[in-house]
Short mmCIF file of C-alpha atoms in Angstrom, two decimals:
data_model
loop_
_atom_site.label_atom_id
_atom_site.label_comp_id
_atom_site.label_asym_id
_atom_site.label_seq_id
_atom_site.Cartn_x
_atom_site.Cartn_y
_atom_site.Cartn_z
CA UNK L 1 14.04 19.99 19.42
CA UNK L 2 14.26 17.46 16.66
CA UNK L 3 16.50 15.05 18.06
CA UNK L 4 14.30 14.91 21.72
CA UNK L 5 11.09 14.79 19.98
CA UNK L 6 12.43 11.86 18.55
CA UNK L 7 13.73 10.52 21.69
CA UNK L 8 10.65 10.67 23.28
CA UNK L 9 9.01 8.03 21.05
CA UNK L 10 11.73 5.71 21.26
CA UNK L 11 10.92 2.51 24.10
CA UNK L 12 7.36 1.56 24.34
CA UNK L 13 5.98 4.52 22.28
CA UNK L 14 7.96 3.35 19.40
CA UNK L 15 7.21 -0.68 19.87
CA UNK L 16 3.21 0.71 20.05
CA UNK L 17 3.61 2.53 16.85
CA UNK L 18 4.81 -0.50 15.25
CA UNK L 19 2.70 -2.49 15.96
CA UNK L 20 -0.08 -0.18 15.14
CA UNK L 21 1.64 -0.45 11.60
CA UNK L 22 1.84 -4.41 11.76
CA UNK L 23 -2.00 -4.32 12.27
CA UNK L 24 -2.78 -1.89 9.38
CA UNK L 25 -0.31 -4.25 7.04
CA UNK L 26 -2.39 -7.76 8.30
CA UNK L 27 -5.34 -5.92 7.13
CA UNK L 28 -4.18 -5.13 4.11
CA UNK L 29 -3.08 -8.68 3.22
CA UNK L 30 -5.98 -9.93 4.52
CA UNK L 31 -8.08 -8.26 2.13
CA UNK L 32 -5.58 -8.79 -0.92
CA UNK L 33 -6.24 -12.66 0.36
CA UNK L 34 -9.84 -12.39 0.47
CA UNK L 35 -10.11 -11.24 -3.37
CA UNK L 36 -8.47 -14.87 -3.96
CA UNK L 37 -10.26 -16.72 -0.93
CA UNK L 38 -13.30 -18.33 -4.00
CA UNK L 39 -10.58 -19.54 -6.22
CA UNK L 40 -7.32 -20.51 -4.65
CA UNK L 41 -6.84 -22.22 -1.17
CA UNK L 42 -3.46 -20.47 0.67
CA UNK L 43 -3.70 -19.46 4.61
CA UNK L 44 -4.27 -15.66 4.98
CA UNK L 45 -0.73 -15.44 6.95
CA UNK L 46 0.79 -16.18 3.65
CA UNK L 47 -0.80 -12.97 1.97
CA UNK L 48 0.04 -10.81 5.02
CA UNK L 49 3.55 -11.80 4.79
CA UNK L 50 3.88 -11.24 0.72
CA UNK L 51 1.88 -7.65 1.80
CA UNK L 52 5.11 -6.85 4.45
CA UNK L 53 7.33 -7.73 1.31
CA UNK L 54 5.43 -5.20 -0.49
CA UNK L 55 5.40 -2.94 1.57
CA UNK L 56 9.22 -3.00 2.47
CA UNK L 57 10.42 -2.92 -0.81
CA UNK L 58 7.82 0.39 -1.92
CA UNK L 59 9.31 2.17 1.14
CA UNK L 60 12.95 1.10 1.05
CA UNK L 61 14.35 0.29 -2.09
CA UNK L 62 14.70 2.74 -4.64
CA UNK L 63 12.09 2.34 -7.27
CA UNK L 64 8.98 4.23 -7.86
CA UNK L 65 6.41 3.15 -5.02
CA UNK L 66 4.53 0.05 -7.08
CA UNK L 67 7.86 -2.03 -7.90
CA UNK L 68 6.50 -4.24 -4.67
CA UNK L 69 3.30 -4.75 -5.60
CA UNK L 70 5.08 -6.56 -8.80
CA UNK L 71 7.03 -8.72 -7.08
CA UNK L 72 4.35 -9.60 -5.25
CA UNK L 73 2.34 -10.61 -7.56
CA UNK L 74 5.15 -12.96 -8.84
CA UNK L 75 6.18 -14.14 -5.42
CA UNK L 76 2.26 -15.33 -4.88
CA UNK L 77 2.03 -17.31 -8.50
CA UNK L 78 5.33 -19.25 -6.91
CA UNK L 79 2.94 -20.89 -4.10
CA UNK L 80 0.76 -21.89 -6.90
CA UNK L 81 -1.17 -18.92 -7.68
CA UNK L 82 -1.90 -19.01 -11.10
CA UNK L 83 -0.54 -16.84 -12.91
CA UNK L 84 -3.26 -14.53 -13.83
CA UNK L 85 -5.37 -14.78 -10.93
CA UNK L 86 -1.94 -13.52 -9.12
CA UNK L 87 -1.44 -10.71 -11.44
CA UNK L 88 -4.63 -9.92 -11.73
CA UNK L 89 -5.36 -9.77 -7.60
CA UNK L 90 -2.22 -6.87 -7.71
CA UNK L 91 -4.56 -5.07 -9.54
CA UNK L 92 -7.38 -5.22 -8.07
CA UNK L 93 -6.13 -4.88 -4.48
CA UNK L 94 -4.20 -1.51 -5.97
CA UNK L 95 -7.49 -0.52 -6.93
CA UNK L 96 -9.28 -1.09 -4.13
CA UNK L 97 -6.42 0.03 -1.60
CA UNK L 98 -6.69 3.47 -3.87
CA UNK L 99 -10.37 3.54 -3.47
CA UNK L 100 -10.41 3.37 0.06
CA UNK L 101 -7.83 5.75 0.71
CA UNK L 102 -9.67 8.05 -1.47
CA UNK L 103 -12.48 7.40 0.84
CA UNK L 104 -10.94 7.92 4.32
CA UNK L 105 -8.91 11.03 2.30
CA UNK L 106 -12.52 12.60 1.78
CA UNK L 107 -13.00 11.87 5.63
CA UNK L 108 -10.37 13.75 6.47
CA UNK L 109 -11.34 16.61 4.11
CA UNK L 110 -14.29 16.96 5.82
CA UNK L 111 -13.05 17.18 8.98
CA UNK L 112 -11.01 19.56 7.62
CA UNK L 113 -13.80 21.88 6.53
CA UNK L 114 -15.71 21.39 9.79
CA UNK L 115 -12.49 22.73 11.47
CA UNK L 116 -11.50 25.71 9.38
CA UNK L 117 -14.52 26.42 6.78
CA UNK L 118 -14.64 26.70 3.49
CA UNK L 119 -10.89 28.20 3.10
CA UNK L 120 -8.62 28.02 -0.33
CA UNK L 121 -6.65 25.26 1.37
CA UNK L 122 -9.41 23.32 2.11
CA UNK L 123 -10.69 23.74 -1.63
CA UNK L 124 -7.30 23.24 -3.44
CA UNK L 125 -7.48 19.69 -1.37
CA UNK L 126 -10.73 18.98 -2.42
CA UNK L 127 -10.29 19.59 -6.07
CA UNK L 128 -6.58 17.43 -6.38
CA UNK L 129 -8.85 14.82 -4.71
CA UNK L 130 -11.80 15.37 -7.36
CA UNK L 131 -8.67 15.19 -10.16
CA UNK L 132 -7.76 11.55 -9.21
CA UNK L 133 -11.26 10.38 -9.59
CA UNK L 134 -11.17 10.29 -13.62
CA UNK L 135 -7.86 7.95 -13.00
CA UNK L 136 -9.18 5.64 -10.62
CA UNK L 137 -12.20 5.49 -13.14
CA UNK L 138 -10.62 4.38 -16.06
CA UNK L 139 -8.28 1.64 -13.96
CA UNK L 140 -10.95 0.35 -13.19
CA UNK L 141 -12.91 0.52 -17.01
CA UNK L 142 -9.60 -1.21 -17.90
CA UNK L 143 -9.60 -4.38 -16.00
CA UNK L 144 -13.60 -4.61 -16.93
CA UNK L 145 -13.68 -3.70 -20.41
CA UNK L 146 -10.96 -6.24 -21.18
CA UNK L 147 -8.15 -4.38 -21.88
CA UNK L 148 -5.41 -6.20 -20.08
CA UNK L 149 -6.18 -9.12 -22.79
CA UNK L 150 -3.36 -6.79 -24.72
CA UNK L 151 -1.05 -7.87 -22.12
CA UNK L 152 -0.95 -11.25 -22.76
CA UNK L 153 -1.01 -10.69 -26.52
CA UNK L 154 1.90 -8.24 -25.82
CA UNK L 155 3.75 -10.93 -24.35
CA UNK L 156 2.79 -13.47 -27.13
CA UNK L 157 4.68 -11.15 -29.68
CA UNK L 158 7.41 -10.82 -27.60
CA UNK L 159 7.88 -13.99 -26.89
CA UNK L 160 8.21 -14.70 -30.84
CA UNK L 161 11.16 -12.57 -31.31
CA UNK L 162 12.98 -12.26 -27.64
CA UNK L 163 12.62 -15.43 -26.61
CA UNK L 164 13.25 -16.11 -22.40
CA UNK L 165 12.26 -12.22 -21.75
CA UNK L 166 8.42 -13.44 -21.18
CA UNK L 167 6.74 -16.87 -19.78
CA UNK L 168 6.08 -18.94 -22.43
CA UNK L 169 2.60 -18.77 -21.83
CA UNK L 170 -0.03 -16.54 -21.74
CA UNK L 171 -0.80 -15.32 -18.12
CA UNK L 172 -4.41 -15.18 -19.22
CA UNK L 173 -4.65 -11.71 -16.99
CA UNK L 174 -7.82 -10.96 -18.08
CA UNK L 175 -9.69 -13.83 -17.59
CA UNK L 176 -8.28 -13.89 -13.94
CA UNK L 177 -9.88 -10.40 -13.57
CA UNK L 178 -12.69 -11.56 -14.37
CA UNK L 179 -13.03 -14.47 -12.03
CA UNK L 180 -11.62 -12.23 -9.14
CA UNK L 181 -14.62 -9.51 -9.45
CA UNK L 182 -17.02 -12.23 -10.23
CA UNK L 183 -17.05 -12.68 -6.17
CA UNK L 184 -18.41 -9.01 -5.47
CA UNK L 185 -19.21 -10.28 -1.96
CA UNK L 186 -15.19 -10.79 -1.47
CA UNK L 187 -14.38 -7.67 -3.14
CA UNK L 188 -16.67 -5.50 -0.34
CA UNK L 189 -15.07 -7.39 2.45
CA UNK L 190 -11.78 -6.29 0.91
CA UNK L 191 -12.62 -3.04 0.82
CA UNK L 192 -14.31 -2.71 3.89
CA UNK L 193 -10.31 -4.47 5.58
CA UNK L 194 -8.86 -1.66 3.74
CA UNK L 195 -10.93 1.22 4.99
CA UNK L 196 -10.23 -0.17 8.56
CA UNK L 197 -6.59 -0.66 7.96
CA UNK L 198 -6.15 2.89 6.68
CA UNK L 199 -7.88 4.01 9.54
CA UNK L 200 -5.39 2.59 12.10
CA UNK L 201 -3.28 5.40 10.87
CA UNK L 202 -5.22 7.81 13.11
CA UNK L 203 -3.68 5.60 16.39
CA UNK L 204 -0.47 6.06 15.37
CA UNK L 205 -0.66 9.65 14.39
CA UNK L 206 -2.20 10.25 18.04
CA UNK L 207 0.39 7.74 19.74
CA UNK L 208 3.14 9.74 17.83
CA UNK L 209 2.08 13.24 19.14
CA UNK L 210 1.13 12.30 22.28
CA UNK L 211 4.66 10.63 23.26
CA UNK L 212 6.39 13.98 21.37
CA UNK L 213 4.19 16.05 23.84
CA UNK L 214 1.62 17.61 21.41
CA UNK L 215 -1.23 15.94 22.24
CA UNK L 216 -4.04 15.76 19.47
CA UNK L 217 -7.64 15.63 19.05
CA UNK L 218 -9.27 12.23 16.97
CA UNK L 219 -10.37 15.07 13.90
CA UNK L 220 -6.64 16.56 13.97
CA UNK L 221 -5.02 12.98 13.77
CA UNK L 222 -7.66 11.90 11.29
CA UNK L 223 -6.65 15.25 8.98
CA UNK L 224 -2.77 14.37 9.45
CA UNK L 225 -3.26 11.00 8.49
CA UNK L 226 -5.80 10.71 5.58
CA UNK L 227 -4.67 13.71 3.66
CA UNK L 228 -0.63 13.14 4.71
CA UNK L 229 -1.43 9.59 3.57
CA UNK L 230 -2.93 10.92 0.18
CA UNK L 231 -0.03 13.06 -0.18
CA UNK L 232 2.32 10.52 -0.02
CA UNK L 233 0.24 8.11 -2.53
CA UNK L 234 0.02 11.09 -5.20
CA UNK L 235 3.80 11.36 -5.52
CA UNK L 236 4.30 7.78 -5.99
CA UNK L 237 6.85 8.41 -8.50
CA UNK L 238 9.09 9.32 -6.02
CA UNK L 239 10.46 6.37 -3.97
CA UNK L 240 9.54 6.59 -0.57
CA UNK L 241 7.82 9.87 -1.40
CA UNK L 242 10.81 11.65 0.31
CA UNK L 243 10.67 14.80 1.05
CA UNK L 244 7.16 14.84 -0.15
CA UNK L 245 5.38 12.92 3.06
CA UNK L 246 7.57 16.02 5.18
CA UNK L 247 6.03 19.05 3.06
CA UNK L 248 2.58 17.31 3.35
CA UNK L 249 3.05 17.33 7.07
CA UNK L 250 4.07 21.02 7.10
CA UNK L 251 1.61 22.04 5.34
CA UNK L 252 -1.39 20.27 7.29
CA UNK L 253 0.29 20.92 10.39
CA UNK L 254 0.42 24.47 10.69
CA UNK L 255 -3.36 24.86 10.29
CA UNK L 256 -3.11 22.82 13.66
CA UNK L 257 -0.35 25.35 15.23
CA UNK L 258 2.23 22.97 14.89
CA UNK L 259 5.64 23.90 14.41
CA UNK L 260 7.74 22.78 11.47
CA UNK L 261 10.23 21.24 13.56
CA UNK L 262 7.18 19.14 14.88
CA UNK L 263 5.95 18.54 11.40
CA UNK L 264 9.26 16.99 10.39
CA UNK L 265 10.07 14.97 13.62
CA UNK L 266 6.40 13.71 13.07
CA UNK L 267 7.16 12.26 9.34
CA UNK L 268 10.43 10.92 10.71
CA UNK L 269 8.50 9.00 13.68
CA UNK L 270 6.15 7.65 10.80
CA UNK L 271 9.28 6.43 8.65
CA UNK L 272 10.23 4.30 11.62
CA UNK L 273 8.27 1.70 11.23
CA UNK L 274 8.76 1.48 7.29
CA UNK L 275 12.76 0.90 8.66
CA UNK L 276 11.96 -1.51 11.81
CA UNK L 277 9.52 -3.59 9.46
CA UNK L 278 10.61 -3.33 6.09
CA UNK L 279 14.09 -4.25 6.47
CA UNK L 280 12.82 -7.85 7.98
CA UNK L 281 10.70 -7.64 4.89
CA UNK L 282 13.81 -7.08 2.78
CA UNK L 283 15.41 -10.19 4.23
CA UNK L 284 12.22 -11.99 3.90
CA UNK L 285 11.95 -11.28 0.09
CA UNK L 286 15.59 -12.50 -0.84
CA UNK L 287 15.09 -15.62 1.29
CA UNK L 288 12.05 -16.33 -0.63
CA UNK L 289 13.97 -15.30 -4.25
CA UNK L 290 16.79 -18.33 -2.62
CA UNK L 291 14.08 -20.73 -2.30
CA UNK L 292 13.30 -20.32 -5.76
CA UNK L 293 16.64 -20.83 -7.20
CA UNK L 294 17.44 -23.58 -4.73
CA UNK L 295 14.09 -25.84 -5.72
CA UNK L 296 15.37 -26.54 -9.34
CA UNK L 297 18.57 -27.49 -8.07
CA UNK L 298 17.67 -29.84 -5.31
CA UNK L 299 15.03 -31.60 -8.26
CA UNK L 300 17.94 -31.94 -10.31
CA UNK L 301 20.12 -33.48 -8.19
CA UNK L 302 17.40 -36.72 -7.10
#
């Protein structure tokens, strides 16, 4: 059952659900660009592809799921980002992609409840959703009561007494952050990309079922996607969230009838595109970390 559910998706069903995906990432980067679009001038292709990077390396390589976002950050200050308006645009896209999936999760929860009622599943959802607002809160108290000014002062000391571990100058993070969410106009057109990039998820939920022959309604693929996709960001400790993105699709698909079997094959359909995208991504990243040792050399040698 697992392997022909599978099969299924595979030809045009699988090149759909891609690029589905591709869409949701070039709405992601283009909100990460527009938080930068007032101070720095760099083509919004060039923050789609650093978002694919991201992306690939959160849902491929073994770290926890934010090791991406830091490289980034540090690939964008090599095409003359400064420093802390690159840093400090990771963190404020992280917070707004966070936001918005907290949003669309709530979405989802109330489809939920239209569905099924007031039910304990439905509640135990709703209150781990109510337990990640005090976290998002003080993120977000963080970057605007100037606390990431420690960073740099962090740095300063280590860069007394480990010299080479740090830049040898201050990334001036906070002041970055501060220039970034003085453009509040760009920060609601990068939330309101976001929210429409996380909702592309419901298309490829529906394309998924539909081509494994368990067709869905729009509220059933909305519940799948939100909450699976809230699942998967809670246990971002665990890289790729494996095994974690299955249970979450067990779970929310038996209130739905379906089967376990149909659960997992569903998750596995949904890794496909982390594999057919990321691993260009990969290759991507470690040309771009080859372009960065080759420039010194070529300088030296003129």
């Amino acid at each position: 059952m697992l392997r022909s559910s599978l099969w299924l998706v595979i030809g045009w069903g699988l090149l759909a659900i891609v690029l589905v995906r591709l869409a949701a990432l070039t709405f992601a980067g283009t909100a990460w660009g527009l938080t930068l679009g007032h101070r720095v001038s760099r083509p919004f292709s060039l923050y789609v592809g650093l978002r694919i990077v991201r992306e690939a390396i959160n849902a491929l390589l073994p770290a926890v799921q934010v090791g991406g976002d830091i490289v980034g950050g540090r690939l964008l200050a090599q095409f003359g980002v400064p420093a802390g308006l690159a840093a400090g645009s990771i963190l404020v896209d992280l917070l707004l992609q966070t936001v918005t999936q907290g949003l669309f999760a709530v979405a989802g929860l109330l489809a939920l409840w239209l569905a099924f009622g007031d039910t304990p599943v439905v509640r135990e959802i709703g209150w781990g959703l109510i337990i990640a607002v005090p976290a998002l809160g003080g993120f977000f108290v963080a970057q605007r009561m100037g606390l990431f000014a420690l960073v740099d002062r962090g740095m300063g000391v280590l860069q007394r007494f480990l010299p080479g571990l740090v830049p040898d100058r201050p990334i001036d993070l906070q002041s970055g952050l501060r220039e970034i969410y003085g453009a509040r106009g760009r920060i609601a057109g990068a939330s309101l990309f976001h929210l429409v990039g996380w909702s592309t998820g419901i298309l490829e939920i529906w394309l998924a079922l539909d081509r494994m022959g368990q067709p869905s309604s729009f509220a059933e693929a909305l519940v799948l996607e939100s909450l699976g996709q809230a699942v998967r960001s809670a246990a971002f400790a665990v890289p790729g969230a494996l095994g974690i993105q299955e249970g979450g699709f067990i779970l929310l698909g038996s209130l739905f009838g379906l089967s376990s079997t149909a659960a997992v094959s569903l998750s596995l359909v949904k890794r496909l595109p982390d594999l057919a995208i990321g691993l260009p991504g990969l290759a991507a990243w470690q040309m771009l970390e080859l372009r960065k040792v080759k420039l010194p050399l070529l300088r030296r040698g003129t």
